[in-house]
Amino acid sequence: MIKRLLASFLLLVLLTACVLTGPEPASDKQNEWWREAVFYEIFVRSFYDTDDDGIGDFNGITQKLDYLQDLGITAIWLMPIQPSPSYHGYDVLNYYNVNPEYGTVDDFKHLLDEAHQRDIRIIIDLVINHTSSQHPFFIEANNNPSSHFREWYIWSDTDLGNNWHPGNQGYYYGLFCDCMPDLNYRNPEVTAQFKEVTRYWIDEIGVDGFRLDAAKHLIEEGDVTENTQATHDWYRDYYTFYKSVDPGAYTVGEVFGAGAFIATTYENQLDQIFNFELANGMMNSVNGGSKTGIHSAWKFTLAEIDDGDYATFLTNHDQDRVMSVLNGNQDKAKLAAFLLLTLPGTPFIYYGEEVGMQGQKPDEDIRLPMQWNANENSGFSTGNPWRAPHSQYLDINVAAQENDPDSLLNHYRKLIQLRKELSILRTGELSLLETGNSGVYGVLRTEGDEHILALANLTDAPISEYALSLEESMFLKGDITPRALFGSARATPVNIKNGKFTGYKPLDELPPYQAYLFQFK
Ligand code: CA
């Protein structure tokens, strides 16, 4: 009650302030919930099946919300949920409905309600670059060249080569395949339609935002098929639109292969884009036992963006799974999780990563049924699963790791919990440390006068030849005794002169693959 009174009072103060100073701009920081979030990416088809048809469904995710809440994640990205002729859904048949294999619109709304009650937000994949070739718009455009839908797609009288596909009376452009004809965003009708789709999902269904598939490919300019000026202009207008529908709506763009500098070019167009460079850096460092990959990725990133406003991940549904890349090495998987969850950015965890599911291409095999337990079909379904689970599920599953304090699952839980407790891990600044040994990773996170040292031995051997130094200045001085927040150890005090330190060894020896967080206060 007191809280409510206080809240009312604060609201009154805020409203008064607004009247005096005018409304806050759309980019108001208080709406940027994603800066605090830990996301979990789900392929609905493979998560949990509740009606025994071998296909995961919305009700399956609803049933597993307790698991997700225990894991600690605060937001979910659902891969495409709209009707589609493909198993993956990245070619949409109807933008105003859900895939009946996954359930009904009411099932989906129920999932949203249940998630929101747990303070878990849900964003969905929005595939706007192209439709399915079986979408009624395209069928009409193809069958009837005088239809106004003809101009919703991109046509040529002649075959212009790569990415052009024979249709009725001409060729159409489809960057990914003939099954996915590109939409023509130079046509205002198309833009208006997809603004309406956006409004529908936010306003009438209640999603919290979108992951924009193939975001950089929206509008081609001649031979240039990515990150064009026309694409940027389109997103600038789109951003204004969706923020007007809901200032708290979030978009994250798939801008594959782009460096950090590209993220800056999408400012005020998309809320965030995925930092693929950093993902590669983390995976390379962990796999190669050398800090070089991640340090150089950070140097590139920090040169362009110093506020951590991008999405981070290890691997996603288009890449071989973390544990396969790391050849099943659990210590390395733990290090990868440590890096992801203690660094700036908004982390995304691909389902099953937290228990070490393996999977290598083809795509179907990196999107296999979730490994819940050692029962038939990995506890995913009592029916005939759409694709058999990975053969390792008998040993590698949630149930086997649930109560083991040393499991990968509990490692993820601990790190996510720490990230939630310590804002410095989410939004603190980052300084790279010299470590005097390529096998030793070290960074300092800073927020106000608080500092956290993240330290790890990336190799399979103990390391005693190393020394940390900080070139940048911090506010602390004198002998500080670091407090261990993660990886129990008693650290040697650090002597800080002029806000800097050199030749510092928190521990005489760093055990193989061991990671630590030390708090300087
Ligand atoms: Ca089902």
Coordinates of C-alpha atoms and ligand atoms in Angstrom, one line a residue:
M1 CA 0.0 0.0 0.0
I2 CA 2.8 2.4 1.0
K3 CA 4.6 1.4 -2.2
R4 CA 1.4 2.2 -4.2
L5 CA 1.1 5.6 -2.5
L6 CA 4.7 6.3 -3.2
A7 CA 4.2 5.2 -6.8
S8 CA 1.2 7.5 -7.2
F9 CA 3.2 10.4 -5.6
L10 CA 6.2 9.7 -8.0
L11 CA 3.8 9.6 -10.9
L12 CA 2.3 12.9 -9.9
V13 CA 5.8 14.4 -9.6
L14 CA 6.7 13.0 -13.1
L15 CA 3.5 14.3 -14.6
T16 CA 4.1 17.7 -13.2
A17 CA 7.7 17.6 -14.5
C18 CA 6.4 16.6 -17.9
V19 CA 3.9 19.5 -18.0
L20 CA 6.8 21.8 -17.0
T21 CA 9.4 20.4 -19.4
G22 CA 7.3 18.9 -22.2
P23 CA 7.0 15.2 -23.0
E24 CA 10.1 13.1 -23.0
P25 CA 11.4 12.1 -26.4
A26 CA 10.6 8.6 -27.7
S27 CA 14.1 7.3 -26.9
D28 CA 13.5 8.0 -23.2
K29 CA 15.8 5.7 -21.3
Q30 CA 13.2 4.6 -18.8
N31 CA 11.5 2.6 -21.6
E32 CA 14.7 0.8 -22.6
W33 CA 13.9 -2.4 -20.7
W34 CA 16.0 -4.4 -23.1
R35 CA 19.2 -2.9 -21.7
E36 CA 18.4 -4.9 -18.5
A37 CA 17.2 -8.0 -20.2
V38 CA 18.6 -11.5 -20.7
F39 CA 16.9 -13.1 -23.7
Y40 CA 16.2 -16.7 -24.6
E41 CA 15.7 -17.7 -28.2
I42 CA 13.2 -20.4 -28.8
F43 CA 12.3 -22.5 -31.9
V44 CA 8.7 -23.3 -31.0
R45 CA 8.6 -26.4 -33.1
S46 CA 11.3 -28.0 -31.0
F47 CA 10.7 -26.7 -27.4
Y48 CA 7.9 -28.7 -25.9
D49 CA 4.9 -30.6 -27.3
T50 CA 1.7 -30.7 -25.2
D51 CA -0.7 -32.4 -27.7
D52 CA 1.4 -35.3 -28.8
D53 CA 1.6 -34.4 -32.4
G54 CA 5.4 -34.3 -32.3
I55 CA 5.5 -30.5 -32.8
G56 CA 6.3 -28.0 -30.1
D57 CA 3.5 -25.5 -29.3
F58 CA 2.7 -22.3 -27.5
N59 CA 1.1 -24.2 -24.6
G60 CA 4.4 -26.1 -24.3
I61 CA 6.3 -22.9 -23.8
T62 CA 3.7 -21.7 -21.2
Q63 CA 4.2 -25.0 -19.3
K64 CA 8.0 -24.4 -19.3
L65 CA 7.8 -20.8 -18.1
D66 CA 8.7 -22.0 -14.6
Y67 CA 11.9 -23.5 -16.0
L68 CA 12.7 -20.3 -17.8
Q69 CA 12.0 -18.2 -14.8
D70 CA 14.3 -20.4 -12.7
L71 CA 17.0 -20.0 -15.4
G72 CA 16.6 -16.3 -14.8
I73 CA 15.9 -15.1 -18.3
T74 CA 13.7 -12.0 -18.6
A75 CA 12.7 -12.0 -22.3
I76 CA 12.0 -14.5 -25.0
W77 CA 12.6 -14.3 -28.8
L78 CA 10.3 -16.7 -30.6
M79 CA 11.4 -17.7 -34.1
P80 CA 8.6 -17.3 -36.7
I81 CA 5.2 -18.1 -35.3
Q82 CA 3.1 -17.2 -38.3
P83 CA 1.6 -19.7 -40.8
S84 CA 4.2 -20.9 -43.3
P85 CA 4.8 -23.8 -45.7
S86 CA 8.3 -24.5 -44.3
Y87 CA 9.3 -26.1 -41.0
H88 CA 11.3 -23.0 -40.0
G89 CA 8.7 -20.4 -40.8
Y90 CA 10.9 -17.8 -42.5
D91 CA 8.5 -17.6 -45.4
V92 CA 5.2 -16.3 -44.2
L93 CA 1.7 -17.1 -45.6
N94 CA -0.4 -14.8 -43.4
Y95 CA 1.0 -12.0 -41.2
Y96 CA -2.2 -11.8 -39.1
N97 CA -2.4 -15.3 -37.8
V98 CA -0.3 -17.9 -36.0
N99 CA 0.9 -21.2 -37.3
P100 CA -1.9 -23.7 -36.4
E101 CA 0.7 -26.4 -35.7
Y102 CA 1.8 -24.2 -32.8
G103 CA -1.7 -23.5 -31.4
T104 CA -4.3 -20.8 -31.7
V105 CA -4.1 -17.0 -31.3
D106 CA -5.7 -17.5 -27.9
D107 CA -3.0 -20.0 -26.9
F108 CA -0.4 -17.4 -27.9
K109 CA -2.2 -14.7 -25.9
H110 CA -2.3 -17.0 -22.9
L111 CA 1.4 -17.5 -23.2
L112 CA 1.9 -13.7 -23.4
D113 CA -0.2 -13.3 -20.3
E114 CA 1.5 -15.9 -18.3
A115 CA 5.0 -14.6 -19.4
H116 CA 4.1 -11.0 -18.5
Q117 CA 2.9 -12.1 -15.1
R118 CA 6.4 -13.4 -14.5
D119 CA 7.9 -10.2 -15.9
I120 CA 9.1 -12.0 -18.9
R121 CA 8.7 -10.2 -22.2
I122 CA 8.2 -11.8 -25.6
I123 CA 9.3 -10.6 -29.0
I124 CA 8.6 -12.5 -32.2
D125 CA 10.5 -12.9 -35.5
L126 CA 9.1 -10.5 -38.1
V127 CA 10.0 -11.5 -41.6
I128 CA 9.4 -8.4 -43.7
N129 CA 12.0 -8.6 -46.5
H130 CA 10.0 -11.2 -48.4
T131 CA 6.8 -13.3 -48.2
S132 CA 6.3 -16.9 -49.1
S133 CA 5.8 -17.5 -52.8
Q134 CA 2.5 -19.1 -51.7
H135 CA 1.3 -15.9 -50.0
P136 CA -2.0 -14.8 -51.6
F137 CA -0.3 -11.4 -52.4
F138 CA 2.3 -13.1 -54.5
I139 CA 0.0 -15.6 -56.1
E140 CA -2.2 -12.7 -57.2
A141 CA 0.9 -10.7 -58.3
N142 CA 2.2 -13.6 -60.3
N143 CA -1.1 -14.8 -61.8
N144 CA -2.4 -11.3 -62.7
P145 CA 0.2 -8.8 -63.9
S146 CA -2.4 -6.1 -64.0
S147 CA -3.2 -6.6 -60.3
H148 CA -2.0 -3.8 -57.9
F149 CA -0.3 -6.6 -56.0
R150 CA 2.1 -6.8 -59.0
E151 CA 3.9 -3.7 -57.7
W152 CA 4.2 -5.3 -54.2
Y153 CA 7.1 -7.4 -55.6
I154 CA 10.1 -6.6 -57.8
W155 CA 9.8 -7.6 -61.5
S156 CA 11.9 -7.6 -64.6
D157 CA 11.0 -8.4 -68.2
T158 CA 14.3 -10.1 -68.6
D159 CA 16.4 -12.5 -66.6
L160 CA 18.9 -10.4 -64.6
G161 CA 20.8 -13.4 -63.4
N162 CA 21.4 -14.3 -59.7
N163 CA 18.4 -14.0 -57.4
W164 CA 15.9 -13.5 -60.3
H165 CA 13.3 -16.2 -60.8
P166 CA 11.0 -16.9 -63.7
G167 CA 7.4 -16.0 -62.9
N168 CA 4.3 -15.4 -65.1
Q169 CA 5.2 -12.8 -67.7
G170 CA 8.6 -11.8 -66.3
Y171 CA 11.2 -12.5 -63.6
Y172 CA 10.9 -11.7 -59.9
Y173 CA 13.6 -10.9 -57.4
G174 CA 14.1 -13.2 -54.4
L175 CA 17.4 -12.8 -52.6
F176 CA 17.2 -16.1 -50.7
C177 CA 15.3 -18.4 -53.0
D178 CA 12.4 -18.5 -55.5
C179 CA 10.3 -19.6 -52.5
M180 CA 10.8 -16.1 -50.9
P181 CA 10.0 -13.3 -53.3
D182 CA 11.3 -9.9 -52.0
L183 CA 8.7 -7.3 -51.2
N184 CA 9.0 -3.9 -52.9
Y185 CA 9.4 -1.3 -50.2
R186 CA 9.5 1.5 -52.7
N187 CA 5.8 1.0 -53.0
P188 CA 4.1 2.9 -50.1
E189 CA 1.3 0.3 -50.0
V190 CA 3.8 -2.3 -48.9
T191 CA 5.2 0.0 -46.2
A192 CA 1.6 0.9 -45.0
Q193 CA 0.8 -2.9 -44.9
F194 CA 3.8 -3.7 -42.7
K195 CA 3.2 -0.8 -40.4
E196 CA -0.3 -2.2 -39.9
V197 CA 1.1 -5.7 -39.3
T198 CA 3.5 -4.1 -36.7
R199 CA 0.6 -2.3 -35.0
Y200 CA -1.5 -5.4 -35.0
W201 CA 1.1 -7.5 -33.1
I202 CA 1.9 -4.8 -30.6
D203 CA -1.7 -3.4 -30.0
E204 CA -4.0 -6.3 -30.6
I205 CA -1.9 -9.3 -29.6
G206 CA 0.4 -7.7 -27.1
V207 CA 4.0 -8.7 -28.1
D208 CA 6.9 -6.6 -26.7
G209 CA 8.8 -6.2 -30.0
F210 CA 10.3 -7.9 -32.9
R211 CA 13.5 -9.5 -34.2
L212 CA 13.7 -8.3 -37.8
D213 CA 14.9 -11.1 -40.1
A214 CA 17.4 -10.2 -42.8
A215 CA 17.1 -6.5 -41.7
K216 CA 19.9 -5.2 -43.9
H217 CA 18.4 -6.5 -47.1
L218 CA 15.2 -4.5 -47.1
I219 CA 15.8 -2.2 -50.2
E220 CA 18.3 -2.9 -52.9
E221 CA 20.0 -0.1 -54.8
G222 CA 21.3 -1.4 -58.0
D223 CA 23.8 -4.1 -57.2
V224 CA 24.0 -3.1 -53.6
T225 CA 21.8 -5.5 -51.6
E226 CA 22.6 -4.6 -48.0
N227 CA 22.6 -1.6 -45.6
T228 CA 21.6 0.8 -48.4
Q229 CA 20.7 4.4 -47.8
A230 CA 17.1 3.6 -48.8
T231 CA 17.0 0.8 -46.2
H232 CA 18.2 3.2 -43.5
D233 CA 15.7 5.8 -44.5
W234 CA 12.9 3.2 -44.4
Y235 CA 13.9 2.1 -40.8
R236 CA 14.1 5.7 -39.6
D237 CA 10.5 6.2 -40.6
Y238 CA 9.5 2.7 -39.2
Y239 CA 11.2 3.5 -35.9
T240 CA 9.1 6.7 -35.5
F241 CA 6.0 4.6 -36.3
Y242 CA 6.5 1.7 -33.9
K243 CA 7.6 4.0 -31.1
S244 CA 4.4 6.0 -31.6
V245 CA 2.4 2.7 -31.2
D246 CA 4.4 1.9 -28.1
P247 CA 7.5 3.7 -26.9
G248 CA 8.5 0.5 -25.1
A249 CA 8.4 -1.7 -28.2
Y250 CA 11.8 -3.1 -29.1
T251 CA 13.4 -4.2 -32.3
V252 CA 16.6 -6.1 -32.8
G253 CA 17.9 -6.5 -36.3
E254 CA 19.7 -9.4 -37.9
V255 CA 22.5 -7.7 -39.7
F256 CA 24.7 -10.7 -40.4
G257 CA 28.4 -10.2 -40.9
A258 CA 28.4 -6.5 -40.2
G259 CA 31.0 -4.9 -37.9
A260 CA 30.2 -2.9 -34.9
F261 CA 30.3 0.3 -36.9
I262 CA 27.2 -0.8 -38.8
A263 CA 25.3 -0.7 -35.5
T264 CA 25.9 3.0 -35.2
T265 CA 24.4 3.5 -38.7
Y266 CA 21.1 1.9 -37.5
E267 CA 20.7 4.3 -34.6
N268 CA 17.2 5.6 -34.2
Q269 CA 16.2 3.0 -36.9
L270 CA 16.4 -0.2 -34.9
D271 CA 16.8 -0.4 -31.1
Q272 CA 19.7 -2.8 -31.4
I273 CA 21.4 -5.1 -33.9
F274 CA 23.2 -8.3 -33.2
N275 CA 26.9 -8.0 -32.7
F276 CA 28.2 -10.9 -34.8
E277 CA 31.8 -9.7 -34.6
L278 CA 31.7 -10.1 -30.8
A279 CA 30.1 -13.5 -31.0
N280 CA 32.9 -14.7 -33.2
G281 CA 35.5 -13.1 -31.0
M282 CA 34.1 -14.9 -27.9
M283 CA 33.9 -18.3 -29.6
N284 CA 37.4 -18.0 -31.1
S285 CA 38.9 -17.0 -27.9
V286 CA 37.3 -19.8 -25.9
N287 CA 38.0 -22.3 -28.6
G288 CA 41.6 -21.2 -29.3
G289 CA 42.6 -20.6 -25.6
S290 CA 43.7 -17.1 -26.4
K291 CA 42.3 -13.7 -25.5
T292 CA 43.3 -12.4 -29.0
G293 CA 39.9 -13.0 -30.6
I294 CA 37.8 -11.3 -28.0
H295 CA 40.2 -8.5 -27.3
S296 CA 40.4 -7.5 -30.9
A297 CA 36.6 -7.8 -31.3
W298 CA 36.3 -5.5 -28.3
K299 CA 38.7 -3.0 -29.7
F300 CA 36.7 -2.8 -32.9
T301 CA 33.4 -2.5 -31.0
L302 CA 34.6 0.0 -28.4
A303 CA 36.0 2.2 -31.2
E304 CA 32.5 2.6 -32.5
I305 CA 30.1 2.1 -29.6
D306 CA 31.0 2.6 -25.9
D307 CA 27.6 2.2 -24.3
G308 CA 27.0 -1.5 -25.0
D309 CA 23.8 -0.9 -26.9
Y310 CA 23.7 -4.0 -29.0
A311 CA 22.6 -7.6 -28.7
T312 CA 25.2 -10.2 -27.9
F313 CA 25.1 -14.0 -28.3
L314 CA 27.4 -17.0 -28.8
T315 CA 25.6 -18.8 -31.6
N316 CA 22.1 -18.7 -33.0
H317 CA 19.7 -20.9 -35.0
D318 CA 21.8 -20.3 -38.2
Q319 CA 25.1 -21.5 -36.8
D320 CA 26.5 -24.7 -35.4
R321 CA 25.7 -25.0 -31.7
V322 CA 28.2 -23.7 -29.1
M323 CA 28.9 -27.1 -27.7
S324 CA 29.6 -28.6 -31.1
V325 CA 32.0 -25.8 -32.0
L326 CA 33.7 -26.5 -28.7
N327 CA 33.9 -30.2 -29.4
G328 CA 31.9 -31.1 -26.3
N329 CA 34.3 -29.5 -23.9
Q330 CA 32.2 -28.4 -20.9
D331 CA 34.9 -26.2 -19.4
K332 CA 35.0 -24.2 -22.6
A333 CA 31.2 -24.0 -22.7
K334 CA 31.3 -22.6 -19.2
L335 CA 33.9 -20.0 -20.2
A336 CA 31.8 -19.0 -23.2
A337 CA 28.8 -18.5 -20.9
F338 CA 31.0 -16.5 -18.5
L339 CA 32.1 -14.1 -21.3
L340 CA 28.6 -13.7 -22.7
L341 CA 27.0 -13.0 -19.3
T342 CA 29.6 -10.7 -17.8
L343 CA 30.1 -8.4 -20.7
P344 CA 28.2 -5.3 -22.0
G345 CA 25.3 -5.7 -24.4
T346 CA 21.9 -7.5 -24.2
P347 CA 22.7 -11.3 -24.1
F348 CA 20.7 -13.8 -26.1
I349 CA 20.9 -17.5 -25.2
Y350 CA 19.8 -20.0 -27.8
Y351 CA 17.6 -22.7 -26.3
G352 CA 19.5 -25.7 -25.1
E353 CA 22.8 -23.9 -24.9
E354 CA 22.4 -23.8 -21.2
V355 CA 22.6 -27.6 -21.0
G356 CA 25.2 -28.0 -23.7
M357 CA 23.0 -29.4 -26.5
Q358 CA 25.1 -30.2 -29.6
G359 CA 24.1 -29.7 -33.2
Q360 CA 25.8 -29.2 -36.5
K361 CA 24.4 -28.2 -39.9
P362 CA 22.2 -29.0 -41.8
D363 CA 19.9 -26.4 -40.2
E364 CA 17.4 -28.9 -39.0
D365 CA 20.1 -30.4 -36.8
I366 CA 20.9 -27.2 -35.0
R367 CA 17.2 -26.8 -34.3
L368 CA 16.5 -30.2 -32.7
P369 CA 14.0 -31.0 -29.9
M370 CA 15.0 -29.6 -26.5
Q371 CA 16.6 -32.2 -24.2
W372 CA 14.4 -32.1 -21.1
N373 CA 15.2 -35.5 -19.7
A374 CA 16.3 -39.1 -20.5
N375 CA 12.8 -40.3 -21.3
E376 CA 11.8 -41.3 -24.8
N377 CA 12.2 -38.4 -27.3
S378 CA 14.2 -36.4 -24.7
G379 CA 11.0 -35.6 -22.8
F380 CA 10.1 -33.3 -25.7
S381 CA 7.0 -35.2 -27.0
T382 CA 5.2 -38.4 -26.3
G383 CA 4.2 -38.4 -30.0
N384 CA 6.4 -39.0 -33.0
P385 CA 8.7 -35.9 -33.0
W386 CA 9.0 -33.8 -36.1
R387 CA 12.7 -34.7 -36.0
A388 CA 14.5 -37.1 -33.7
P389 CA 16.4 -35.5 -30.8
H390 CA 20.2 -35.6 -30.7
S391 CA 21.5 -39.0 -29.6
Q392 CA 23.2 -37.5 -26.6
Y393 CA 20.0 -36.6 -24.9
L394 CA 20.3 -39.6 -22.5
D395 CA 23.3 -38.0 -20.8
I396 CA 22.8 -34.3 -21.7
N397 CA 19.5 -33.0 -20.5
V398 CA 17.8 -30.6 -18.1
A399 CA 16.8 -33.2 -15.5
A400 CA 20.4 -34.6 -15.2
Q401 CA 21.8 -31.1 -14.5
E402 CA 18.9 -29.6 -12.5
N403 CA 20.3 -30.6 -9.1
D404 CA 24.0 -30.8 -9.9
P405 CA 25.7 -27.6 -8.5
D406 CA 28.6 -28.0 -11.0
S407 CA 26.4 -28.4 -14.0
L408 CA 26.5 -26.1 -17.0
L409 CA 22.8 -25.3 -16.3
N410 CA 23.5 -24.1 -12.8
H411 CA 26.5 -22.2 -14.1
Y412 CA 24.2 -20.3 -16.4
R413 CA 21.7 -19.8 -13.6
K414 CA 24.4 -18.3 -11.3
L415 CA 25.8 -16.0 -13.9
I416 CA 22.3 -14.7 -15.0
Q417 CA 21.5 -14.1 -11.3
L418 CA 24.7 -12.1 -10.8
R419 CA 23.9 -10.1 -14.0
K420 CA 20.4 -9.3 -12.6
E421 CA 21.8 -8.3 -9.2
L422 CA 24.7 -6.1 -10.5
S423 CA 23.8 -3.4 -13.0
I424 CA 27.5 -2.8 -13.5
L425 CA 27.6 -6.2 -15.4
R426 CA 24.8 -5.0 -17.7
T427 CA 25.6 -1.4 -18.4
G428 CA 28.9 -0.6 -16.8
E429 CA 31.8 0.6 -19.0
L430 CA 34.4 -1.8 -20.2
S431 CA 38.2 -1.5 -20.1
L432 CA 40.5 -4.1 -21.6
L433 CA 43.4 -5.1 -19.4
E434 CA 46.9 -6.1 -20.5
T435 CA 47.4 -9.5 -18.9
G436 CA 51.0 -10.4 -20.0
N437 CA 49.8 -13.8 -21.2
S438 CA 47.7 -14.5 -24.3
G439 CA 45.9 -17.3 -22.3
V440 CA 44.7 -14.9 -19.7
Y441 CA 41.6 -12.8 -20.3
G442 CA 41.0 -9.7 -18.2
V443 CA 38.6 -6.8 -18.3
L444 CA 37.5 -4.2 -15.8
R445 CA 33.9 -3.1 -15.7
T446 CA 33.1 0.3 -14.2
E447 CA 30.0 2.0 -13.0
G448 CA 30.4 5.1 -10.9
D449 CA 33.1 4.4 -8.3
E450 CA 32.5 0.6 -8.4
H451 CA 34.7 -1.8 -10.4
I452 CA 34.5 -5.4 -11.2
L453 CA 37.4 -7.4 -12.6
A454 CA 36.6 -10.3 -14.9
L455 CA 39.5 -12.7 -15.1
A456 CA 39.8 -16.1 -16.8
N457 CA 42.4 -18.6 -17.7
L458 CA 41.3 -19.6 -21.2
T459 CA 43.7 -22.6 -21.5
D460 CA 43.8 -26.2 -20.3
A461 CA 46.9 -25.6 -18.2
P462 CA 47.6 -23.7 -15.0
I463 CA 49.1 -20.2 -15.5
S464 CA 51.3 -18.4 -13.1
E465 CA 53.2 -16.2 -15.6
Y466 CA 50.8 -13.3 -16.0
A467 CA 50.4 -9.7 -14.7
L468 CA 47.4 -7.4 -15.1
S469 CA 47.8 -3.7 -15.9
L470 CA 45.2 -1.0 -16.3
E471 CA 46.2 2.0 -18.5
E472 CA 43.0 3.9 -18.1
S473 CA 42.3 5.8 -14.9
M474 CA 39.8 4.9 -12.2
F475 CA 38.8 6.7 -9.1
L476 CA 40.1 4.2 -6.6
K477 CA 43.5 4.6 -4.9
G478 CA 45.5 2.8 -2.3
D479 CA 45.4 -0.9 -1.3
I480 CA 42.1 -2.5 -2.3
T481 CA 41.2 -6.0 -1.3
P482 CA 39.0 -7.4 -4.1
R483 CA 36.0 -9.4 -3.0
A484 CA 35.3 -12.6 -5.0
L485 CA 31.8 -12.6 -6.5
F486 CA 32.3 -15.6 -8.8
G487 CA 34.9 -18.4 -8.6
S488 CA 35.7 -18.6 -4.9
A489 CA 39.3 -17.4 -4.2
R490 CA 41.1 -15.1 -1.9
A491 CA 42.7 -12.4 -4.0
T492 CA 45.8 -10.5 -3.2
P493 CA 45.2 -6.8 -2.5
V494 CA 45.8 -4.5 -5.5
N495 CA 47.8 -1.3 -5.1
I496 CA 46.2 1.5 -7.1
K497 CA 48.3 4.6 -7.8
N498 CA 46.9 7.5 -9.8
G499 CA 43.9 5.3 -10.5
K500 CA 46.0 2.8 -12.4
F501 CA 47.7 -0.5 -11.6
T502 CA 50.5 -2.6 -13.1
G503 CA 52.0 -6.0 -12.5
Y504 CA 49.0 -7.1 -10.5
K505 CA 48.4 -10.8 -9.8
P506 CA 45.2 -11.4 -7.9
L507 CA 46.1 -15.1 -7.6
D508 CA 49.6 -16.6 -7.8
E509 CA 48.3 -19.3 -10.1
L510 CA 45.1 -19.4 -12.3
P511 CA 43.8 -23.0 -12.6
P512 CA 42.9 -24.3 -16.1
Y513 CA 39.6 -22.8 -17.6
Q514 CA 38.9 -21.0 -14.3
A515 CA 36.9 -17.7 -14.4
Y516 CA 36.5 -15.1 -11.6
L517 CA 34.7 -11.9 -10.9
F518 CA 36.3 -9.7 -8.3
Q519 CA 34.7 -6.5 -6.9
F520 CA 36.8 -3.5 -6.2
K521 CA 35.2 -1.1 -3.7
Ligands
CA1 CA 2.1 -30.0 -30.5

